[in-house]
Amino acid sequence: MDDIKTIQWVNGKVRLLDQAQLPEELVLLEISDHNGIVNAIKNMNLRGAPAIGIAAAFGVVLAVWNVPETDRSGFLVKANKAIDELKATRPTAKNLFWALDKMRNALSRNLNKSIRDLKQALLKEAQEILEDDIQRCKTLGKHGVELLQNRANVLTHCNAGALATGDYGTALGILRAGKQAGKKIKVYVDETRPLFQGARLTAFELMEDGFDVTLICDNMAAFVMQQGLVNIVIVGADRIARNGDVANKIGTYGLAVIAQKHNIPFVVAAPLSTFDFTLETGRDIPIEERAPEEVTKIGAKTIAPEGVKVYNPAFDITPHYLIHAIVTEKGIIKPPFWENIAKLAK
Ligand code: MRU
């Protein structure tokens, strides 16, 4: 994945790798206004909690990039409106709100500057959010290595990799760091219905990096565990409450339940930008519901009778008591999560 970048700022535009077209085609989208970022996040051309936060930060820069240097009130209106619109794209991932709050703070901190310098200050903030995420993932990855056996047979869900972050990844960052540390790693990848982030994205990025990858349908995970084929489950997170409850891609909760049944450690990997210290439990995490067509169709092909009722929650909540450890850039958090997460909030 070294030569493939998820998000880049290039000459006044944002360049995104179009994840909706992977793995068939490697298409780069050049986006020049913030509506393009709004649409790319809503339509999941770019997805994954840290990645949408980073893209949204650059979206704020795009919103003001061409504002004339004399139009201070227009600049402020455009920046604030863009932040509000970007916040409304997807509700669950904390990183989106975290990054946009950082952009709003950067705006307030630099209000005394000229419009030209304000634009540069916002660009610098967005670039720092990107670089900072890459460093967090690398540090988190190193911390997570101690949880891997020398022969690690890992099950992962959705995509918590380089494609979901600035680079390197969270759950997949641990695997990258583990491989570098000389562990022998075999990865089972859940396909991750309805949008197949596991099959399309995780299998792709791990194979690009030469991992031993085996793809399974979501409903095969219990049998794979019963057969003793995996010794750890590692997933990412979209939002983590103060008690350690974790929102992540739909299907994560089911995996945690069956992992417990088979005495397999269930590990979550996430940077602190995913933690929501304002929420006591996962009950209060907003869960996105997406279009019925994501369930009734696979690509262009309809797979269900017309008019069938559909429920399509994009995330679920895994209760803290099913989680063995949460790996962050500040180290590994073990239960009791309430006390140990509180230490990080300081
Ligand atoms: O709907 P998505 O593809 O944005 O969901 C992504 C996930 O659930 C990831 O596991 C999570 O964002 C962590 S990414 C490091």
mmCIF file of C-alpha atoms and ligand atoms in Angstrom:
data_model
loop_
_atom_site.group_PDB
_atom_site.id
_atom_site.type_symbol
_atom_site.label_atom_id
_atom_site.label_comp_id
_atom_site.label_asym_id
_atom_site.label_seq_id
_atom_site.Cartn_x
_atom_site.Cartn_y
_atom_site.Cartn_z
ATOM 1 C CA MET A 1 0.000 0.000 0.000
ATOM 2 C CA ASP A 2 3.060 2.281 0.118
ATOM 3 C CA ASP A 3 2.357 3.943 -3.206
ATOM 4 C CA ILE A 4 -1.440 4.148 -2.704
ATOM 5 C CA LYS A 5 -2.627 7.189 -0.744
ATOM 6 C CA THR A 6 -6.130 7.398 0.737
ATOM 7 C CA ILE A 7 -6.290 11.223 0.948
ATOM 8 C CA GLN A 8 -3.914 13.872 -0.392
ATOM 9 C CA TRP A 9 -3.924 17.641 -0.784
ATOM 10 C CA VAL A 10 -2.559 18.418 -4.258
ATOM 11 C CA ASN A 11 -2.414 21.954 -5.706
ATOM 12 C CA GLY A 12 -5.555 23.336 -4.085
ATOM 13 C CA LYS A 13 -7.555 20.120 -4.539
ATOM 14 C CA VAL A 14 -8.221 16.993 -2.515
ATOM 15 C CA ARG A 15 -7.265 13.729 -4.174
ATOM 16 C CA LEU A 16 -9.150 10.693 -2.887
ATOM 17 C CA LEU A 17 -8.813 7.067 -3.831
ATOM 18 C CA ASP A 18 -12.360 6.063 -4.839
ATOM 19 C CA GLN A 19 -13.074 3.143 -2.511
ATOM 20 C CA ALA A 20 -16.456 2.492 -4.124
ATOM 21 C CA GLN A 21 -14.608 1.218 -7.208
ATOM 22 C CA LEU A 22 -12.083 -0.987 -5.434
ATOM 23 C CA PRO A 23 -10.790 -3.572 -6.047
ATOM 24 C CA GLU A 24 -11.743 -3.602 -9.750
ATOM 25 C CA GLU A 25 -10.378 -0.162 -10.509
ATOM 26 C CA LEU A 26 -7.902 2.232 -8.942
ATOM 27 C CA VAL A 27 -9.598 5.568 -9.594
ATOM 28 C CA LEU A 28 -8.436 8.853 -8.087
ATOM 29 C CA LEU A 29 -11.075 11.547 -7.537
ATOM 30 C CA GLU A 30 -9.915 15.176 -7.741
ATOM 31 C CA ILE A 31 -12.261 17.253 -5.592
ATOM 32 C CA SER A 32 -12.208 21.035 -5.729
ATOM 33 C CA ASP A 33 -15.149 22.107 -3.539
ATOM 34 C CA HIS A 34 -16.490 21.057 -0.176
ATOM 35 C CA ASN A 35 -19.731 19.675 -1.658
ATOM 36 C CA GLY A 36 -17.584 17.097 -3.414
ATOM 37 C CA ILE A 37 -16.248 15.987 -0.020
ATOM 38 C CA VAL A 38 -19.772 15.959 1.459
ATOM 39 C CA ASN A 39 -20.913 13.669 -1.360
ATOM 40 C CA ALA A 40 -17.818 11.446 -1.229
ATOM 41 C CA ILE A 41 -18.410 10.810 2.498
ATOM 42 C CA LYS A 42 -22.179 10.262 2.147
ATOM 43 C CA ASN A 43 -21.753 7.949 -0.850
ATOM 44 C CA MET A 44 -18.816 6.178 0.777
ATOM 45 C CA ASN A 45 -16.284 6.850 -1.965
ATOM 46 C CA LEU A 46 -14.212 7.377 1.156
ATOM 47 C CA ARG A 47 -15.108 5.744 4.456
ATOM 48 C CA GLY A 48 -13.649 4.635 7.791
ATOM 49 C CA ALA A 49 -13.778 6.780 10.917
ATOM 50 C CA PRO A 50 -10.350 8.506 10.846
ATOM 51 C CA ALA A 51 -10.416 8.905 7.041
ATOM 52 C CA ILE A 52 -13.738 10.734 6.990
ATOM 53 C CA GLY A 53 -12.479 13.097 9.719
ATOM 54 C CA ILE A 54 -9.357 13.891 7.681
ATOM 55 C CA ALA A 55 -11.289 14.364 4.428
ATOM 56 C CA ALA A 56 -13.802 16.628 6.193
ATOM 57 C CA ALA A 57 -10.951 18.780 7.543
ATOM 58 C CA PHE A 58 -9.684 19.290 3.987
ATOM 59 C CA GLY A 59 -13.303 19.932 2.943
ATOM 60 C CA VAL A 60 -13.311 23.010 5.193
ATOM 61 C CA VAL A 61 -10.163 24.256 3.435
ATOM 62 C CA LEU A 62 -11.776 23.728 0.015
ATOM 63 C CA ALA A 63 -14.857 25.709 1.117
ATOM 64 C CA VAL A 64 -12.781 28.860 1.651
ATOM 65 C CA TRP A 65 -9.875 28.341 -0.735
ATOM 66 C CA ASN A 66 -11.176 30.652 -3.470
ATOM 67 C CA VAL A 67 -12.828 33.294 -1.273
ATOM 68 C CA PRO A 68 -11.438 36.755 -2.268
ATOM 69 C CA GLU A 69 -8.936 38.142 0.227
ATOM 70 C CA THR A 70 -11.153 41.159 0.910
ATOM 71 C CA ASP A 71 -14.288 39.165 1.797
ATOM 72 C CA ARG A 72 -13.858 38.444 5.530
ATOM 73 C CA SER A 73 -17.550 37.987 6.325
ATOM 74 C CA GLY A 74 -18.015 35.698 3.286
ATOM 75 C CA PHE A 75 -15.006 33.667 4.442
ATOM 76 C CA LEU A 76 -16.441 33.113 7.913
ATOM 77 C CA VAL A 77 -19.923 32.272 6.644
ATOM 78 C CA LYS A 78 -18.512 29.741 4.155
ATOM 79 C CA ALA A 79 -16.189 28.105 6.702
ATOM 80 C CA ASN A 80 -18.881 27.711 9.364
ATOM 81 C CA LYS A 81 -21.513 26.508 6.882
ATOM 82 C CA ALA A 82 -19.087 23.941 5.483
ATOM 83 C CA ILE A 83 -18.290 22.650 8.987
ATOM 84 C CA ASP A 84 -22.019 22.240 9.692
ATOM 85 C CA GLU A 85 -22.672 20.491 6.376
ATOM 86 C CA LEU A 86 -19.704 18.167 6.793
ATOM 87 C CA LYS A 87 -20.853 17.275 10.325
ATOM 88 C CA ALA A 88 -24.204 16.198 8.868
ATOM 89 C CA THR A 89 -22.711 13.636 6.457
ATOM 90 C CA ARG A 90 -22.511 10.587 8.752
ATOM 91 C CA PRO A 91 -23.544 10.443 12.419
ATOM 92 C CA THR A 92 -21.642 7.612 14.079
ATOM 93 C CA ALA A 93 -17.863 8.089 13.764
ATOM 94 C CA LYS A 94 -16.529 10.368 16.496
ATOM 95 C CA ASN A 95 -13.446 11.217 14.402
ATOM 96 C CA LEU A 96 -15.574 13.287 12.006
ATOM 97 C CA PHE A 97 -16.758 15.592 14.801
ATOM 98 C CA TRP A 98 -13.337 15.573 16.480
ATOM 99 C CA ALA A 99 -11.603 16.741 13.278
ATOM 100 C CA LEU A 100 -14.222 19.374 12.468
ATOM 101 C CA ASP A 101 -14.060 20.754 16.025
ATOM 102 C CA LYS A 102 -10.304 21.072 15.556
ATOM 103 C CA MET A 103 -10.910 23.002 12.328
ATOM 104 C CA ARG A 104 -13.448 25.295 14.082
ATOM 105 C CA ASN A 105 -10.900 25.942 16.859
ATOM 106 C CA ALA A 106 -8.168 26.691 14.322
ATOM 107 C CA LEU A 107 -10.515 29.209 12.715
ATOM 108 C CA SER A 108 -11.245 30.952 16.049
ATOM 109 C CA ARG A 109 -7.565 30.960 17.049
ATOM 110 C CA ASN A 110 -6.536 32.716 13.834
ATOM 111 C CA LEU A 111 -9.342 35.241 13.428
ATOM 112 C CA ASN A 112 -6.966 38.177 13.763
ATOM 113 C CA LYS A 113 -5.037 37.066 10.666
ATOM 114 C CA SER A 114 -5.467 38.182 7.048
ATOM 115 C CA ILE A 115 -7.673 35.979 4.849
ATOM 116 C CA ARG A 116 -4.561 34.747 3.048
ATOM 117 C CA ASP A 117 -2.959 33.658 6.341
ATOM 118 C CA LEU A 118 -6.226 32.213 7.631
ATOM 119 C CA LYS A 119 -6.422 29.951 4.579
ATOM 120 C CA GLN A 120 -2.870 28.761 5.255
ATOM 121 C CA ALA A 121 -3.677 28.217 8.951
ATOM 122 C CA LEU A 122 -6.668 26.025 8.058
ATOM 123 C CA LEU A 123 -4.634 24.084 5.503
ATOM 124 C CA LYS A 124 -1.889 23.548 8.090
ATOM 125 C CA GLU A 125 -4.443 22.271 10.611
ATOM 126 C CA ALA A 126 -5.914 19.786 8.091
ATOM 127 C CA GLN A 127 -2.436 18.585 7.113
ATOM 128 C CA GLU A 128 -1.560 18.131 10.779
ATOM 129 C CA ILE A 129 -4.738 16.104 11.341
ATOM 130 C CA LEU A 130 -3.643 13.811 8.491
ATOM 131 C CA GLU A 131 -0.025 13.453 9.665
ATOM 132 C CA ASP A 132 -1.072 13.052 13.291
ATOM 133 C CA ASP A 133 -3.442 10.217 12.363
ATOM 134 C CA ILE A 134 -0.673 8.340 10.552
ATOM 135 C CA GLN A 135 1.616 8.650 13.598
ATOM 136 C CA ARG A 136 -1.164 7.553 15.975
ATOM 137 C CA CYS A 137 -1.828 4.460 13.837
ATOM 138 C CA LYS A 138 1.861 3.530 13.737
ATOM 139 C CA THR A 139 2.261 3.909 17.506
ATOM 140 C CA LEU A 140 -0.979 2.040 18.178
ATOM 141 C CA GLY A 141 0.184 -0.745 15.860
ATOM 142 C CA LYS A 142 3.410 -1.205 17.797
ATOM 143 C CA HIS A 143 1.536 -1.370 21.117
ATOM 144 C CA GLY A 144 -0.813 -4.018 19.740
ATOM 145 C CA VAL A 145 1.929 -6.429 18.692
ATOM 146 C CA GLU A 146 2.201 -7.905 22.195
ATOM 147 C CA LEU A 147 -1.353 -9.243 21.865
ATOM 148 C CA LEU A 148 -0.410 -11.344 18.845
ATOM 149 C CA GLN A 149 0.848 -14.892 19.260
ATOM 150 C CA ASN A 150 3.965 -15.777 17.256
ATOM 151 C CA ARG A 151 1.614 -17.592 14.920
ATOM 152 C CA ALA A 152 -1.311 -15.206 14.897
ATOM 153 C CA ASN A 153 -4.470 -16.406 13.205
ATOM 154 C CA VAL A 154 -6.540 -13.269 13.081
ATOM 155 C CA LEU A 155 -10.158 -12.619 12.182
ATOM 156 C CA THR A 156 -11.057 -9.061 11.207
ATOM 157 C CA HIS A 157 -14.245 -7.349 10.105
ATOM 158 C CA CYS A 158 -14.934 -4.435 7.749
ATOM 159 C CA ASN A 159 -11.858 -2.368 6.884
ATOM 160 C CA ALA A 160 -9.837 -0.713 9.627
ATOM 161 C CA GLY A 161 -6.751 -0.339 7.500
ATOM 162 C CA ALA A 162 -4.782 2.230 5.522
ATOM 163 C CA LEU A 163 -7.906 2.881 3.463
ATOM 164 C CA ALA A 164 -9.904 3.810 6.571
ATOM 165 C CA THR A 165 -7.249 6.142 8.001
ATOM 166 C CA GLY A 166 -4.564 8.593 6.843
ATOM 167 C CA ASP A 167 -2.391 5.530 6.231
ATOM 168 C CA TYR A 168 -1.293 2.302 8.004
ATOM 169 C CA GLY A 169 -4.601 1.566 9.738
ATOM 170 C CA THR A 170 -5.728 0.662 13.243
ATOM 171 C CA ALA A 171 -6.664 -3.049 13.392
ATOM 172 C CA LEU A 172 -4.609 -3.662 10.251
ATOM 173 C CA GLY A 173 -1.861 -1.420 11.649
ATOM 174 C CA ILE A 174 -1.367 -3.988 14.408
ATOM 175 C CA LEU A 175 -1.005 -6.677 11.748
ATOM 176 C CA ARG A 176 1.503 -4.570 9.796
ATOM 177 C CA ALA A 177 3.542 -3.930 12.949
ATOM 178 C CA GLY A 178 3.285 -7.622 13.895
ATOM 179 C CA LYS A 179 4.572 -8.732 10.521
ATOM 180 C CA GLN A 180 7.452 -6.294 10.813
ATOM 181 C CA ALA A 181 8.235 -7.718 14.254
ATOM 182 C CA GLY A 182 8.561 -11.161 12.689
ATOM 183 C CA LYS A 183 5.207 -12.713 13.688
ATOM 184 C CA LYS A 184 3.683 -15.210 11.311
ATOM 185 C CA ILE A 185 0.254 -13.828 10.531
ATOM 186 C CA LYS A 186 -2.714 -15.426 8.791
ATOM 187 C CA VAL A 187 -5.798 -13.279 8.361
ATOM 188 C CA TYR A 188 -9.416 -14.352 7.950
ATOM 189 C CA VAL A 189 -11.432 -11.484 6.512
ATOM 190 C CA ASP A 190 -15.204 -11.235 6.936
ATOM 191 C CA GLU A 191 -16.761 -10.079 3.663
ATOM 192 C CA THR A 192 -18.826 -7.511 5.668
ATOM 193 C CA ARG A 193 -22.293 -7.204 4.222
ATOM 194 C CA PRO A 194 -23.953 -5.083 2.993
ATOM 195 C CA LEU A 195 -21.168 -3.074 1.334
ATOM 196 C CA PHE A 196 -18.358 -5.666 1.443
ATOM 197 C CA GLN A 197 -15.632 -3.496 2.947
ATOM 198 C CA GLY A 198 -13.909 -6.720 4.058
ATOM 199 C CA ALA A 199 -13.978 -8.460 0.679
ATOM 200 C CA ARG A 200 -13.351 -5.386 -1.447
ATOM 201 C CA LEU A 201 -11.007 -3.325 0.728
ATOM 202 C CA THR A 202 -9.366 -5.354 3.519
ATOM 203 C CA ALA A 203 -8.606 -8.348 1.309
ATOM 204 C CA PHE A 204 -7.235 -5.944 -1.310
ATOM 205 C CA GLU A 205 -4.994 -3.928 0.982
ATOM 206 C CA LEU A 206 -3.647 -6.932 2.906
ATOM 207 C CA MET A 207 -2.895 -8.819 -0.295
ATOM 208 C CA GLU A 208 -1.113 -5.736 -1.678
ATOM 209 C CA ASP A 209 1.138 -5.978 1.384
ATOM 210 C CA GLY A 210 1.745 -9.692 0.950
ATOM 211 C CA PHE A 211 -0.336 -11.040 3.857
ATOM 212 C CA ASP A 212 -1.786 -14.548 3.884
ATOM 213 C CA VAL A 213 -5.483 -13.684 3.422
ATOM 214 C CA THR A 214 -8.546 -15.935 3.497
ATOM 215 C CA LEU A 215 -11.939 -14.429 2.726
ATOM 216 C CA ILE A 216 -15.054 -15.796 4.446
ATOM 217 C CA CYS A 217 -18.741 -14.861 4.337
ATOM 218 C CA ASP A 218 -19.928 -13.202 7.557
ATOM 219 C CA ASN A 219 -22.013 -16.214 8.539
ATOM 220 C CA MET A 220 -18.934 -18.492 8.516
ATOM 221 C CA ALA A 221 -17.152 -16.815 11.436
ATOM 222 C CA ALA A 222 -18.650 -19.036 14.171
ATOM 223 C CA PHE A 223 -17.670 -22.221 12.346
ATOM 224 C CA VAL A 224 -14.166 -20.888 11.656
ATOM 225 C CA MET A 225 -13.772 -20.264 15.408
ATOM 226 C CA GLN A 226 -15.236 -23.656 16.316
ATOM 227 C CA GLN A 227 -12.665 -25.271 14.035
ATOM 228 C CA GLY A 228 -9.870 -23.524 15.951
ATOM 229 C CA LEU A 229 -8.725 -21.548 12.916
ATOM 230 C CA VAL A 230 -8.415 -18.183 14.675
ATOM 231 C CA ASN A 231 -6.745 -17.207 17.961
ATOM 232 C CA ILE A 232 -7.608 -13.501 18.055
ATOM 233 C CA VAL A 233 -10.255 -11.141 16.641
ATOM 234 C CA ILE A 234 -9.140 -7.574 15.937
ATOM 235 C CA VAL A 235 -11.508 -4.838 14.724
ATOM 236 C CA GLY A 236 -11.565 -1.043 14.512
ATOM 237 C CA ALA A 237 -14.074 1.369 16.048
ATOM 238 C CA ASP A 238 -16.213 4.324 15.046
ATOM 239 C CA ARG A 239 -16.930 5.607 18.537
ATOM 240 C CA ILE A 240 -16.036 4.405 22.019
ATOM 241 C CA ALA A 241 -17.992 5.472 25.100
ATOM 242 C CA ARG A 242 -16.444 6.090 28.533
ATOM 243 C CA ASN A 243 -17.407 2.644 29.777
ATOM 244 C CA GLY A 244 -15.648 0.942 26.849
ATOM 245 C CA ASP A 245 -18.746 0.148 24.756
ATOM 246 C CA VAL A 246 -17.726 0.230 21.095
ATOM 247 C CA ALA A 247 -19.652 1.235 17.979
ATOM 248 C CA ASN A 248 -18.246 -0.416 14.871
ATOM 249 C CA LYS A 249 -19.451 -1.861 11.574
ATOM 250 C CA ILE A 250 -22.638 -3.893 11.811
ATOM 251 C CA GLY A 251 -21.731 -7.483 12.615
ATOM 252 C CA THR A 252 -18.995 -6.603 15.103
ATOM 253 C CA TYR A 253 -21.233 -7.338 18.120
ATOM 254 C CA GLY A 254 -22.095 -10.792 16.776
ATOM 255 C CA LEU A 255 -18.398 -11.561 16.362
ATOM 256 C CA ALA A 256 -17.682 -10.508 19.945
ATOM 257 C CA VAL A 257 -20.425 -12.812 21.244
ATOM 258 C CA ILE A 258 -19.127 -15.831 19.360
ATOM 259 C CA ALA A 259 -15.501 -15.007 20.198
ATOM 260 C CA GLN A 260 -16.399 -15.099 23.903
ATOM 261 C CA LYS A 261 -18.154 -18.440 23.439
ATOM 262 C CA HIS A 262 -14.922 -19.843 21.962
ATOM 263 C CA ASN A 263 -12.577 -18.153 24.481
ATOM 264 C CA ILE A 264 -10.927 -16.082 21.769
ATOM 265 C CA PRO A 265 -9.716 -12.591 22.763
ATOM 266 C CA PHE A 266 -11.746 -9.851 21.115
ATOM 267 C CA VAL A 267 -9.573 -6.770 20.595
ATOM 268 C CA VAL A 268 -10.529 -3.269 19.442
ATOM 269 C CA ALA A 269 -7.969 -0.887 17.923
ATOM 270 C CA ALA A 270 -8.648 2.859 17.847
ATOM 271 C CA PRO A 271 -6.885 6.190 18.310
ATOM 272 C CA LEU A 272 -8.053 8.543 21.078
ATOM 273 C CA SER A 273 -9.810 10.638 18.409
ATOM 274 C CA THR A 274 -12.424 7.843 18.305
ATOM 275 C CA PHE A 275 -13.250 8.101 22.025
ATOM 276 C CA ASP A 276 -16.301 10.107 23.034
ATOM 277 C CA PHE A 277 -15.630 11.174 26.621
ATOM 278 C CA THR A 278 -19.048 12.891 26.755
ATOM 279 C CA LEU A 279 -20.958 9.596 26.495
ATOM 280 C CA GLU A 280 -21.171 7.270 29.482
ATOM 281 C CA THR A 281 -22.308 4.192 27.556
ATOM 282 C CA GLY A 282 -22.788 2.970 24.020
ATOM 283 C CA ARG A 283 -26.558 3.397 24.362
ATOM 284 C CA ASP A 284 -26.186 7.069 23.463
ATOM 285 C CA ILE A 285 -24.076 6.560 20.330
ATOM 286 C CA PRO A 286 -26.090 7.563 17.235
ATOM 287 C CA ILE A 287 -26.355 4.649 14.830
ATOM 288 C CA GLU A 288 -26.564 5.492 11.145
ATOM 289 C CA GLU A 289 -29.277 3.805 9.092
ATOM 290 C CA ARG A 290 -28.555 3.616 5.405
ATOM 291 C CA ALA A 291 -30.575 3.106 2.224
ATOM 292 C CA PRO A 292 -32.552 -0.151 1.786
ATOM 293 C CA GLU A 293 -30.938 -0.661 -1.640
ATOM 294 C CA GLU A 294 -27.643 -1.502 0.072
ATOM 295 C CA VAL A 295 -29.397 -4.652 1.336
ATOM 296 C CA THR A 296 -31.732 -5.439 -1.565
ATOM 297 C CA LYS A 297 -29.017 -5.097 -4.210
ATOM 298 C CA ILE A 298 -25.486 -6.299 -4.754
ATOM 299 C CA GLY A 299 -23.991 -3.763 -7.121
ATOM 300 C CA ALA A 300 -26.612 -3.277 -9.835
ATOM 301 C CA LYS A 301 -28.258 -6.674 -9.239
ATOM 302 C CA THR A 302 -31.452 -6.890 -7.195
ATOM 303 C CA ILE A 303 -31.443 -9.865 -4.811
ATOM 304 C CA ALA A 304 -34.744 -9.388 -2.945
ATOM 305 C CA PRO A 305 -38.411 -9.053 -3.909
ATOM 306 C CA GLU A 306 -39.471 -5.535 -4.750
ATOM 307 C CA GLY A 307 -41.185 -3.800 -1.852
ATOM 308 C CA VAL A 308 -39.690 -5.970 0.916
ATOM 309 C CA LYS A 309 -39.198 -4.114 4.212
ATOM 310 C CA VAL A 310 -35.539 -3.543 5.066
ATOM 311 C CA TYR A 311 -33.658 -2.618 8.238
ATOM 312 C CA ASN A 312 -30.128 -1.412 7.497
ATOM 313 C CA PRO A 313 -28.227 -0.162 10.561
ATOM 314 C CA ALA A 314 -24.637 0.535 9.470
ATOM 315 C CA PHE A 315 -23.121 -0.021 12.948
ATOM 316 C CA ASP A 316 -23.768 -1.923 16.155
ATOM 317 C CA ILE A 317 -22.626 -1.580 19.745
ATOM 318 C CA THR A 318 -20.351 -4.165 21.325
ATOM 319 C CA PRO A 319 -20.713 -4.043 25.113
ATOM 320 C CA HIS A 320 -17.476 -3.473 27.025
ATOM 321 C CA TYR A 321 -17.751 -6.788 28.904
ATOM 322 C CA LEU A 322 -17.116 -8.708 25.660
ATOM 323 C CA ILE A 323 -13.914 -6.812 24.936
ATOM 324 C CA HIS A 324 -10.531 -8.162 26.004
ATOM 325 C CA ALA A 325 -8.508 -5.007 25.246
ATOM 326 C CA ILE A 326 -8.649 -1.663 23.462
ATOM 327 C CA VAL A 327 -5.387 -0.717 21.754
ATOM 328 C CA THR A 328 -4.654 3.013 21.472
ATOM 329 C CA GLU A 329 -1.626 5.151 20.692
ATOM 330 C CA LYS A 330 -1.251 5.648 24.463
ATOM 331 C CA GLY A 331 -1.027 1.921 25.102
ATOM 332 C CA ILE A 332 -3.331 -1.037 25.672
ATOM 333 C CA ILE A 333 -6.422 -0.467 27.813
ATOM 334 C CA LYS A 334 -7.673 -3.508 29.706
ATOM 335 C CA PRO A 335 -10.743 -3.833 31.958
ATOM 336 C CA PRO A 336 -11.965 -2.231 34.143
ATOM 337 C CA PHE A 337 -12.535 0.079 31.189
ATOM 338 C CA TRP A 338 -14.397 2.809 33.089
ATOM 339 C CA GLU A 339 -11.425 3.496 35.371
ATOM 340 C CA ASN A 340 -8.765 2.959 32.731
ATOM 341 C CA ILE A 341 -10.434 5.076 30.040
ATOM 342 C CA ALA A 342 -10.930 7.863 32.589
ATOM 343 C CA LYS A 343 -7.139 8.003 33.036
ATOM 344 C CA LEU A 344 -6.791 8.695 29.288
ATOM 345 C CA ALA A 345 -9.418 11.440 29.331
ATOM 346 C CA LYS A 346 -7.161 13.607 31.502
HETATM 347 O O1 MRU B 1 -19.255 2.339 7.088
HETATM 348 P P1 MRU B 1 -17.755 2.398 7.155
HETATM 349 O O2 MRU B 1 -17.068 1.617 6.088
HETATM 350 O O3 MRU B 1 -17.260 3.822 7.243
HETATM 351 O O4 MRU B 1 -17.401 1.703 8.530
HETATM 352 C C1 MRU B 1 -16.066 1.613 8.903
HETATM 353 C C2 MRU B 1 -15.844 0.831 10.138
HETATM 354 O O5 MRU B 1 -16.755 0.389 10.791
HETATM 355 C C3 MRU B 1 -14.428 0.708 10.602
HETATM 356 O O6 MRU B 1 -14.223 -0.491 11.294
HETATM 357 C C4 MRU B 1 -14.132 1.868 11.570
HETATM 358 O O7 MRU B 1 -14.461 3.095 10.967
HETATM 359 C C5 MRU B 1 -12.723 1.900 12.002
HETATM 360 S S1 MRU B 1 -11.648 2.477 10.736
HETATM 361 C C6 MRU B 1 -10.078 2.549 11.343
#
